[in-house]
Amino acid sequence: SPLCAVANPLKRLKNKKETNVLRVESIEEYKEKVVNEKECITVVRFYSSYCRSCRASEPLFYKLASDFSKLRGVHYGECNDLECKPGLIGVNFVEVPLTPDTNILHEALGVPSLPWTHIYHPDAGLVEERRVSKKYIGEVRSCLGCYVYGECDLDDAPADCMNVYGQCAIDE
């Protein structure tokens, strides 16, 4: 079966370090890397290079991707050599810059502000939408952990994992 991670991920050089985040710059790529993903959770970051908050939160998003990178290539329900709980799901990280080519994608997906994130589950589709600025990255991490370790009920998405990881539900 295919790996969760894309065979040739786009690598961005930032301070001469490679990242675990794939860049999507078209609707076709979004469909291929996000919508059609049936093996892994996919975390999508919507941002703009002109957005100060986006630039400030970028290293934290990359750190999140790095922290969950050991789960890349893990197939739905498998643990491989990792110490994990049954139901562990691999994770892909994708970023979609705001450009003339992706503006329609941002609009069609109802991205209300930047930086913004979507979390997609292979069984349930879009399960979380939330801010991903420096202030909220901890909440994104908590919610992602909830889905990765199978402790969120997909029927009740968005997640309510308060007892396990802290407040996960979308703020009202």
Short mmCIF file of N, CA and C in Angstrom, two decimals:
data_model
loop_
_atom_site.label_atom_id
_atom_site.label_comp_id
_atom_site.label_asym_id
_atom_site.label_seq_id
_atom_site.Cartn_x
_atom_site.Cartn_y
_atom_site.Cartn_z
N SER A 1 0.83 -1.19 0.00
CA SER A 1 0.00 0.00 0.00
C SER A 1 0.88 1.25 0.00
N PRO A 2 0.35 2.38 -0.50
CA PRO A 2 1.16 3.58 -0.63
C PRO A 2 1.50 4.19 0.73
N LEU A 3 2.60 4.88 0.78
CA LEU A 3 2.98 5.58 2.00
C LEU A 3 2.14 6.84 2.13
N CYS A 4 1.98 7.29 3.36
CA CYS A 4 1.24 8.52 3.58
C CYS A 4 1.98 9.70 2.99
N ALA A 5 3.27 9.72 3.21
CA ALA A 5 4.06 10.83 2.69
C ALA A 5 4.19 10.71 1.18
N VAL A 6 4.21 11.83 0.52
CA VAL A 6 4.37 11.87 -0.92
C VAL A 6 5.78 11.42 -1.25
N ALA A 7 5.94 10.67 -2.34
CA ALA A 7 7.24 10.10 -2.70
C ALA A 7 8.35 11.15 -2.80
N ASN A 8 8.08 12.26 -3.46
CA ASN A 8 9.08 13.32 -3.60
C ASN A 8 8.54 14.62 -3.02
N PRO A 9 8.54 14.76 -1.69
CA PRO A 9 7.99 15.97 -1.11
C PRO A 9 8.80 17.19 -1.50
N LEU A 10 8.09 18.29 -1.68
CA LEU A 10 8.75 19.55 -1.96
C LEU A 10 9.51 19.96 -0.71
N LYS A 11 10.77 20.26 -0.87
CA LYS A 11 11.57 20.64 0.28
C LYS A 11 11.90 22.11 0.17
N ARG A 12 11.56 22.84 1.20
CA ARG A 12 11.87 24.27 1.24
C ARG A 12 13.10 24.46 2.08
N LEU A 13 13.99 25.27 1.62
CA LEU A 13 15.16 25.57 2.41
C LEU A 13 14.90 26.81 3.24
N LYS A 14 15.03 26.69 4.51
CA LYS A 14 14.87 27.81 5.42
C LYS A 14 15.99 27.64 6.43
N ASN A 15 16.90 28.56 6.44
CA ASN A 15 18.08 28.43 7.27
C ASN A 15 18.79 27.10 7.00
N LYS A 16 18.79 26.70 5.74
CA LYS A 16 19.46 25.50 5.26
C LYS A 16 18.91 24.21 5.88
N LYS A 17 17.67 24.23 6.33
CA LYS A 17 17.04 23.03 6.87
C LYS A 17 15.92 22.60 5.94
N GLU A 18 15.74 21.30 5.81
CA GLU A 18 14.62 20.78 5.01
C GLU A 18 13.39 20.72 5.92
N THR A 19 12.23 20.88 5.33
CA THR A 19 11.01 20.80 6.13
C THR A 19 10.23 19.55 5.75
N ASN A 20 9.27 19.22 6.60
CA ASN A 20 8.38 18.09 6.37
C ASN A 20 7.03 18.56 5.85
N VAL A 21 7.00 19.76 5.30
CA VAL A 21 5.75 20.37 4.85
C VAL A 21 5.76 20.45 3.33
N LEU A 22 4.69 19.95 2.72
CA LEU A 22 4.54 20.00 1.27
C LEU A 22 3.82 21.28 0.88
N ARG A 23 4.27 21.92 -0.16
CA ARG A 23 3.60 23.14 -0.63
C ARG A 23 2.67 22.76 -1.79
N VAL A 24 1.45 23.25 -1.72
CA VAL A 24 0.45 23.03 -2.75
C VAL A 24 0.14 24.39 -3.38
N GLU A 25 0.25 24.47 -4.70
CA GLU A 25 0.07 25.76 -5.36
C GLU A 25 -0.99 25.75 -6.46
N SER A 26 -1.85 24.71 -6.47
CA SER A 26 -2.93 24.68 -7.45
C SER A 26 -4.08 23.84 -6.91
N ILE A 27 -5.24 24.02 -7.52
CA ILE A 27 -6.40 23.23 -7.12
C ILE A 27 -6.15 21.75 -7.38
N GLU A 28 -5.51 21.44 -8.49
CA GLU A 28 -5.22 20.04 -8.84
C GLU A 28 -4.32 19.40 -7.78
N GLU A 29 -3.28 20.12 -7.37
CA GLU A 29 -2.39 19.59 -6.33
C GLU A 29 -3.14 19.41 -5.01
N TYR A 30 -4.03 20.34 -4.70
CA TYR A 30 -4.81 20.24 -3.47
C TYR A 30 -5.67 18.97 -3.48
N LYS A 31 -6.31 18.73 -4.61
CA LYS A 31 -7.13 17.52 -4.73
C LYS A 31 -6.27 16.27 -4.55
N GLU A 32 -5.12 16.26 -5.20
CA GLU A 32 -4.23 15.10 -5.14
C GLU A 32 -3.67 14.86 -3.74
N LYS A 33 -3.17 15.91 -3.11
CA LYS A 33 -2.46 15.77 -1.83
C LYS A 33 -3.37 15.79 -0.61
N VAL A 34 -4.55 16.39 -0.73
CA VAL A 34 -5.41 16.54 0.44
C VAL A 34 -6.72 15.78 0.27
N VAL A 35 -7.50 16.14 -0.72
CA VAL A 35 -8.84 15.57 -0.89
C VAL A 35 -8.78 14.06 -1.15
N ASN A 36 -7.85 13.63 -1.96
CA ASN A 36 -7.77 12.20 -2.32
C ASN A 36 -6.94 11.37 -1.35
N GLU A 37 -6.44 11.95 -0.29
CA GLU A 37 -5.64 11.21 0.70
C GLU A 37 -6.56 10.32 1.53
N LYS A 38 -6.35 9.02 1.46
CA LYS A 38 -7.21 8.06 2.17
C LYS A 38 -6.47 7.24 3.21
N GLU A 39 -5.18 7.52 3.42
CA GLU A 39 -4.38 6.75 4.35
C GLU A 39 -4.03 7.52 5.62
N CYS A 40 -3.90 8.84 5.53
CA CYS A 40 -3.35 9.63 6.63
C CYS A 40 -4.20 10.85 6.95
N ILE A 41 -3.99 11.35 8.16
CA ILE A 41 -4.51 12.66 8.52
C ILE A 41 -3.69 13.67 7.75
N THR A 42 -4.32 14.72 7.27
CA THR A 42 -3.60 15.79 6.57
C THR A 42 -3.90 17.11 7.26
N VAL A 43 -2.85 17.82 7.62
CA VAL A 43 -2.96 19.13 8.24
C VAL A 43 -2.58 20.15 7.19
N VAL A 44 -3.49 21.09 6.92
CA VAL A 44 -3.27 22.10 5.88
C VAL A 44 -3.16 23.47 6.53
N ARG A 45 -2.10 24.19 6.19
CA ARG A 45 -1.90 25.56 6.66
C ARG A 45 -2.11 26.52 5.50
N PHE A 46 -3.04 27.43 5.66
CA PHE A 46 -3.29 28.48 4.68
C PHE A 46 -2.59 29.74 5.18
N TYR A 47 -1.82 30.39 4.32
CA TYR A 47 -1.03 31.54 4.76
C TYR A 47 -0.73 32.46 3.59
N SER A 48 -0.15 33.60 3.93
CA SER A 48 0.33 34.54 2.93
C SER A 48 1.74 34.98 3.32
N SER A 49 2.59 35.15 2.34
CA SER A 49 3.95 35.60 2.64
C SER A 49 3.96 37.04 3.14
N TYR A 50 2.88 37.78 2.91
CA TYR A 50 2.78 39.17 3.35
C TYR A 50 2.18 39.32 4.74
N CYS A 51 1.71 38.23 5.30
CA CYS A 51 1.03 38.24 6.60
C CYS A 51 2.06 38.11 7.74
N ARG A 52 2.11 39.11 8.59
CA ARG A 52 3.07 39.11 9.69
C ARG A 52 2.81 37.94 10.65
N SER A 53 1.57 37.68 10.98
CA SER A 53 1.22 36.57 11.88
C SER A 53 1.57 35.22 11.24
N CYS A 54 1.41 35.13 9.92
CA CYS A 54 1.76 33.89 9.20
C CYS A 54 3.26 33.63 9.30
N ARG A 55 4.04 34.67 9.10
CA ARG A 55 5.51 34.53 9.17
C ARG A 55 5.94 34.18 10.59
N ALA A 56 5.30 34.79 11.59
CA ALA A 56 5.66 34.54 12.99
C ALA A 56 5.32 33.12 13.42
N SER A 57 4.24 32.56 12.89
CA SER A 57 3.82 31.22 13.30
C SER A 57 4.43 30.11 12.44
N GLU A 58 5.06 30.48 11.33
CA GLU A 58 5.62 29.47 10.42
C GLU A 58 6.59 28.50 11.11
N PRO A 59 7.56 28.98 11.89
CA PRO A 59 8.48 28.03 12.53
C PRO A 59 7.77 27.07 13.50
N LEU A 60 6.71 27.54 14.12
CA LEU A 60 5.95 26.69 15.05
C LEU A 60 5.18 25.61 14.29
N PHE A 61 4.66 25.96 13.12
CA PHE A 61 3.97 24.97 12.28
C PHE A 61 4.98 23.93 11.79
N TYR A 62 6.16 24.39 11.37
CA TYR A 62 7.20 23.46 10.92
C TYR A 62 7.68 22.56 12.05
N LYS A 63 7.71 23.10 13.27
CA LYS A 63 8.08 22.29 14.44
C LYS A 63 7.01 21.24 14.69
N LEU A 64 5.76 21.61 14.55
CA LEU A 64 4.66 20.66 14.68
C LEU A 64 4.82 19.54 13.66
N ALA A 65 5.12 19.91 12.42
CA ALA A 65 5.33 18.91 11.37
C ALA A 65 6.51 18.02 11.69
N SER A 66 7.57 18.60 12.20
CA SER A 66 8.75 17.82 12.57
C SER A 66 8.43 16.85 13.71
N ASP A 67 7.69 17.32 14.69
CA ASP A 67 7.34 16.48 15.84
C ASP A 67 6.49 15.29 15.43
N PHE A 68 5.62 15.47 14.45
CA PHE A 68 4.75 14.39 14.00
C PHE A 68 5.35 13.63 12.81
N SER A 69 6.55 14.02 12.37
CA SER A 69 7.13 13.40 11.16
C SER A 69 7.44 11.92 11.34
N LYS A 70 7.65 11.47 12.55
CA LYS A 70 7.89 10.04 12.76
C LYS A 70 6.68 9.20 12.36
N LEU A 71 5.53 9.86 12.24
CA LEU A 71 4.32 9.15 11.86
C LEU A 71 4.12 9.11 10.35
N ARG A 72 4.99 9.79 9.60
CA ARG A 72 4.85 9.77 8.14
C ARG A 72 5.16 8.36 7.66
N GLY A 73 4.37 7.87 6.77
CA GLY A 73 4.58 6.53 6.26
C GLY A 73 3.88 5.46 7.07
N VAL A 74 3.26 5.85 8.19
CA VAL A 74 2.49 4.89 8.98
C VAL A 74 1.11 4.79 8.32
N HIS A 75 0.69 3.58 8.05
CA HIS A 75 -0.60 3.38 7.40
C HIS A 75 -1.70 3.33 8.44
N TYR A 76 -2.88 3.64 8.00
CA TYR A 76 -4.03 3.67 8.87
C TYR A 76 -4.14 2.37 9.66
N GLY A 77 -4.09 2.47 10.99
CA GLY A 77 -4.25 1.30 11.84
C GLY A 77 -2.99 0.50 12.08
N GLU A 78 -1.84 0.91 11.52
CA GLU A 78 -0.59 0.18 11.73
C GLU A 78 0.31 0.97 12.67
N CYS A 79 1.25 0.29 13.28
CA CYS A 79 2.20 0.97 14.14
C CYS A 79 3.63 0.79 13.68
N ASN A 80 3.91 -0.12 12.79
CA ASN A 80 5.28 -0.39 12.35
C ASN A 80 6.18 -0.60 13.56
N ASP A 81 7.33 0.05 13.61
CA ASP A 81 8.26 -0.12 14.73
C ASP A 81 8.07 0.93 15.82
N LEU A 82 7.08 1.77 15.68
CA LEU A 82 6.86 2.84 16.66
C LEU A 82 6.18 2.30 17.90
N GLU A 83 6.49 2.91 19.02
CA GLU A 83 5.72 2.62 20.22
C GLU A 83 4.45 3.44 20.11
N CYS A 84 3.33 2.79 19.97
CA CYS A 84 2.11 3.56 19.77
C CYS A 84 0.90 2.79 20.24
N LYS A 85 -0.20 3.48 20.24
CA LYS A 85 -1.47 2.88 20.60
C LYS A 85 -2.13 2.32 19.35
N PRO A 86 -2.95 1.30 19.46
CA PRO A 86 -3.70 0.84 18.29
C PRO A 86 -4.52 1.99 17.73
N GLY A 87 -4.65 2.04 16.43
CA GLY A 87 -5.42 3.09 15.79
C GLY A 87 -4.59 4.29 15.40
N LEU A 88 -3.30 4.27 15.67
CA LEU A 88 -2.43 5.38 15.29
C LEU A 88 -2.53 5.64 13.81
N ILE A 89 -2.60 6.90 13.43
CA ILE A 89 -2.72 7.29 12.03
C ILE A 89 -1.57 8.19 11.66
N GLY A 90 -0.97 7.97 10.49
CA GLY A 90 0.11 8.82 10.00
C GLY A 90 -0.40 10.21 9.67
N VAL A 91 0.53 11.16 9.55
CA VAL A 91 0.16 12.55 9.34
C VAL A 91 0.98 13.16 8.21
N ASN A 92 0.31 13.88 7.33
CA ASN A 92 0.94 14.69 6.29
C ASN A 92 0.70 16.15 6.62
N PHE A 93 1.66 16.99 6.27
CA PHE A 93 1.53 18.43 6.47
C PHE A 93 1.65 19.12 5.12
N VAL A 94 0.70 20.03 4.86
CA VAL A 94 0.62 20.74 3.59
C VAL A 94 0.44 22.22 3.88
N GLU A 95 1.03 23.07 3.04
CA GLU A 95 0.76 24.50 3.17
C GLU A 95 0.31 25.03 1.82
N VAL A 96 -0.65 25.96 1.88
CA VAL A 96 -1.22 26.56 0.68
C VAL A 96 -1.04 28.07 0.78
N PRO A 97 -0.08 28.63 0.03
CA PRO A 97 0.12 30.08 0.07
C PRO A 97 -1.02 30.80 -0.64
N LEU A 98 -1.29 32.01 -0.22
CA LEU A 98 -2.27 32.84 -0.91
C LEU A 98 -1.57 33.48 -2.11
N THR A 99 -1.93 33.03 -3.30
CA THR A 99 -1.38 33.54 -4.56
C THR A 99 -2.54 33.73 -5.53
N PRO A 100 -2.30 34.37 -6.67
CA PRO A 100 -3.39 34.47 -7.65
C PRO A 100 -3.93 33.09 -8.07
N ASP A 101 -3.09 32.07 -8.09
CA ASP A 101 -3.54 30.73 -8.47
C ASP A 101 -4.31 30.01 -7.36
N THR A 102 -4.05 30.36 -6.11
CA THR A 102 -4.72 29.66 -5.01
C THR A 102 -5.79 30.51 -4.32
N ASN A 103 -5.95 31.75 -4.73
CA ASN A 103 -6.95 32.61 -4.12
C ASN A 103 -8.34 31.98 -4.17
N ILE A 104 -8.69 31.41 -5.29
CA ILE A 104 -10.01 30.79 -5.43
C ILE A 104 -10.16 29.59 -4.50
N LEU A 105 -9.08 28.89 -4.25
CA LEU A 105 -9.10 27.76 -3.33
C LEU A 105 -9.35 28.25 -1.90
N HIS A 106 -8.65 29.30 -1.50
CA HIS A 106 -8.87 29.89 -0.18
C HIS A 106 -10.33 30.31 -0.03
N GLU A 107 -10.87 30.97 -1.05
CA GLU A 107 -12.26 31.43 -1.00
C GLU A 107 -13.24 30.26 -0.97
N ALA A 108 -13.04 29.28 -1.85
CA ALA A 108 -13.97 28.14 -1.94
C ALA A 108 -14.01 27.33 -0.65
N LEU A 109 -12.88 27.26 0.06
CA LEU A 109 -12.82 26.50 1.31
C LEU A 109 -13.24 27.34 2.51
N GLY A 110 -13.60 28.59 2.26
CA GLY A 110 -14.11 29.44 3.34
C GLY A 110 -13.07 29.81 4.38
N VAL A 111 -11.83 29.99 3.96
CA VAL A 111 -10.77 30.39 4.89
C VAL A 111 -11.05 31.83 5.33
N PRO A 112 -11.41 32.04 6.61
CA PRO A 112 -11.84 33.36 7.06
C PRO A 112 -10.71 34.34 7.36
N SER A 113 -9.55 33.82 7.72
CA SER A 113 -8.42 34.68 8.06
C SER A 113 -7.13 33.87 7.93
N LEU A 114 -6.02 34.55 8.00
CA LEU A 114 -4.72 33.89 7.88
C LEU A 114 -3.89 34.23 9.12
N PRO A 115 -3.09 33.29 9.58
CA PRO A 115 -2.97 31.90 9.14
C PRO A 115 -4.14 31.06 9.64
N TRP A 116 -4.52 30.06 8.87
CA TRP A 116 -5.68 29.21 9.16
C TRP A 116 -5.28 27.77 8.89
N THR A 117 -5.90 26.85 9.57
CA THR A 117 -5.59 25.44 9.33
C THR A 117 -6.85 24.60 9.23
N HIS A 118 -6.73 23.56 8.41
CA HIS A 118 -7.74 22.50 8.32
C HIS A 118 -7.06 21.20 8.70
N ILE A 119 -7.78 20.34 9.39
CA ILE A 119 -7.31 18.98 9.66
C ILE A 119 -8.31 18.03 9.01
N TYR A 120 -7.78 17.18 8.13
CA TYR A 120 -8.60 16.19 7.42
C TYR A 120 -8.27 14.80 7.93
N HIS A 121 -9.30 14.02 8.19
CA HIS A 121 -9.15 12.63 8.63
C HIS A 121 -9.53 11.72 7.47
N PRO A 122 -8.80 10.61 7.27
CA PRO A 122 -9.11 9.75 6.12
C PRO A 122 -10.51 9.14 6.14
N ASP A 123 -11.10 9.00 7.31
CA ASP A 123 -12.45 8.42 7.40
C ASP A 123 -13.56 9.46 7.42
N ALA A 124 -13.23 10.70 7.77
CA ALA A 124 -14.29 11.68 8.01
C ALA A 124 -14.15 12.97 7.22
N GLY A 125 -13.08 13.12 6.48
CA GLY A 125 -12.88 14.37 5.75
C GLY A 125 -12.46 15.49 6.68
N LEU A 126 -12.94 16.70 6.42
CA LEU A 126 -12.58 17.86 7.23
C LEU A 126 -13.17 17.72 8.63
N VAL A 127 -12.30 17.68 9.64
CA VAL A 127 -12.77 17.52 11.02
C VAL A 127 -12.48 18.73 11.90
N GLU A 128 -11.54 19.57 11.49
CA GLU A 128 -11.20 20.76 12.27
C GLU A 128 -10.87 21.92 11.35
N GLU A 129 -11.28 23.11 11.75
CA GLU A 129 -10.90 24.36 11.10
C GLU A 129 -10.56 25.32 12.24
N ARG A 130 -9.39 25.93 12.16
CA ARG A 130 -9.03 26.83 13.26
C ARG A 130 -7.86 27.72 12.91
N ARG A 131 -7.68 28.74 13.73
CA ARG A 131 -6.53 29.63 13.59
C ARG A 131 -5.27 28.85 13.91
N VAL A 132 -4.17 29.25 13.30
CA VAL A 132 -2.90 28.57 13.57
C VAL A 132 -1.80 29.60 13.82
N SER A 133 -2.17 30.74 14.38
CA SER A 133 -1.17 31.75 14.74
C SER A 133 -0.42 31.27 15.98
N LYS A 134 0.60 32.02 16.38
CA LYS A 134 1.42 31.62 17.54
C LYS A 134 0.55 31.36 18.76
N LYS A 135 -0.46 32.16 18.95
CA LYS A 135 -1.33 32.03 20.11
C LYS A 135 -2.10 30.71 20.12
N TYR A 136 -2.42 30.17 18.95
CA TYR A 136 -3.30 29.00 18.86
C TYR A 136 -2.61 27.71 18.45
N ILE A 137 -1.30 27.72 18.22
CA ILE A 137 -0.62 26.51 17.74
C ILE A 137 -0.74 25.36 18.75
N GLY A 138 -0.78 25.68 20.03
CA GLY A 138 -0.94 24.65 21.05
C GLY A 138 -2.27 23.92 20.92
N GLU A 139 -3.32 24.66 20.58
CA GLU A 139 -4.63 24.04 20.39
C GLU A 139 -4.62 23.13 19.17
N VAL A 140 -3.95 23.58 18.11
CA VAL A 140 -3.85 22.74 16.91
C VAL A 140 -3.11 21.45 17.25
N ARG A 141 -2.02 21.57 18.00
CA ARG A 141 -1.24 20.39 18.41
C ARG A 141 -2.11 19.43 19.22
N SER A 142 -2.88 19.95 20.16
CA SER A 142 -3.74 19.12 20.99
C SER A 142 -4.79 18.39 20.17
N CYS A 143 -5.43 19.12 19.27
CA CYS A 143 -6.47 18.51 18.44
C CYS A 143 -5.87 17.45 17.52
N LEU A 144 -4.74 17.76 16.94
CA LEU A 144 -4.09 16.79 16.07
C LEU A 144 -3.75 15.52 16.84
N GLY A 145 -3.20 15.67 18.03
CA GLY A 145 -2.89 14.51 18.86
C GLY A 145 -4.12 13.68 19.14
N CYS A 146 -5.22 14.35 19.38
CA CYS A 146 -6.49 13.68 19.64
C CYS A 146 -6.89 12.77 18.48
N TYR A 147 -6.76 13.26 17.26
CA TYR A 147 -7.11 12.46 16.08
C TYR A 147 -6.07 11.40 15.77
N VAL A 148 -4.80 11.74 15.91
CA VAL A 148 -3.73 10.79 15.58
C VAL A 148 -3.80 9.56 16.47
N TYR A 149 -4.05 9.77 17.76
CA TYR A 149 -4.05 8.65 18.69
C TYR A 149 -5.43 8.02 18.86
N GLY A 150 -6.38 8.41 18.00
CA GLY A 150 -7.67 7.75 17.95
C GLY A 150 -8.54 8.00 19.16
N GLU A 151 -8.38 9.13 19.84
CA GLU A 151 -9.14 9.39 21.05
C GLU A 151 -10.28 10.38 20.84
N CYS A 152 -10.53 10.72 19.58
CA CYS A 152 -11.66 11.60 19.26
C CYS A 152 -12.71 10.79 18.53
N ASP A 153 -13.94 11.04 18.85
CA ASP A 153 -15.05 10.39 18.17
C ASP A 153 -15.33 11.14 16.89
N LEU A 154 -15.11 10.49 15.75
CA LEU A 154 -15.28 11.17 14.47
C LEU A 154 -16.72 11.55 14.20
N ASP A 155 -17.66 10.88 14.84
CA ASP A 155 -19.07 11.23 14.66
C ASP A 155 -19.40 12.57 15.30
N ASP A 156 -18.56 12.99 16.25
CA ASP A 156 -18.80 14.24 16.95
C ASP A 156 -17.84 15.35 16.52
N ALA A 157 -17.19 15.18 15.36
CA ALA A 157 -16.24 16.20 14.90
C ALA A 157 -17.00 17.51 14.72
N PRO A 158 -16.46 18.66 15.09
CA PRO A 158 -15.09 18.85 15.56
C PRO A 158 -14.85 18.21 16.92
N ALA A 159 -13.61 17.92 17.17
CA ALA A 159 -13.22 17.16 18.35
C ALA A 159 -13.60 17.85 19.64
N ASP A 160 -13.92 17.04 20.63
CA ASP A 160 -14.08 17.54 21.99
C ASP A 160 -13.24 16.63 22.87
N CYS A 161 -11.98 16.93 22.97
CA CYS A 161 -11.01 16.08 23.65
C CYS A 161 -10.57 16.70 24.96
N MET A 162 -11.42 17.51 25.56
CA MET A 162 -11.03 18.30 26.72
C MET A 162 -10.41 17.44 27.82
N ASN A 163 -10.93 16.25 28.06
CA ASN A 163 -10.42 15.41 29.14
C ASN A 163 -9.03 14.87 28.86
N VAL A 164 -8.67 14.73 27.59
CA VAL A 164 -7.41 14.11 27.23
C VAL A 164 -6.34 15.13 26.91
N TYR A 165 -6.63 16.09 26.05
CA TYR A 165 -5.62 17.00 25.54
C TYR A 165 -5.91 18.48 25.78
N GLY A 166 -6.96 18.82 26.48
CA GLY A 166 -7.33 20.23 26.61
C GLY A 166 -8.39 20.58 25.60
N GLN A 167 -8.85 21.79 25.61
CA GLN A 167 -9.94 22.21 24.75
C GLN A 167 -9.61 22.05 23.27
N CYS A 168 -10.41 21.27 22.55
CA CYS A 168 -10.18 21.03 21.13
C CYS A 168 -11.28 21.63 20.25
N ALA A 169 -12.47 21.75 20.78
CA ALA A 169 -13.58 22.19 19.95
C ALA A 169 -13.34 23.63 19.47
N ILE A 170 -13.88 23.95 18.32
CA ILE A 170 -13.73 25.29 17.77
C ILE A 170 -14.32 26.31 18.75
N ASP A 171 -13.54 27.34 19.01
CA ASP A 171 -14.02 28.38 19.92
C ASP A 171 -15.27 29.04 19.36
N GLU A 172 -16.21 29.30 20.24
CA GLU A 172 -17.45 29.91 19.77
C GLU A 172 -17.46 31.37 19.98
#
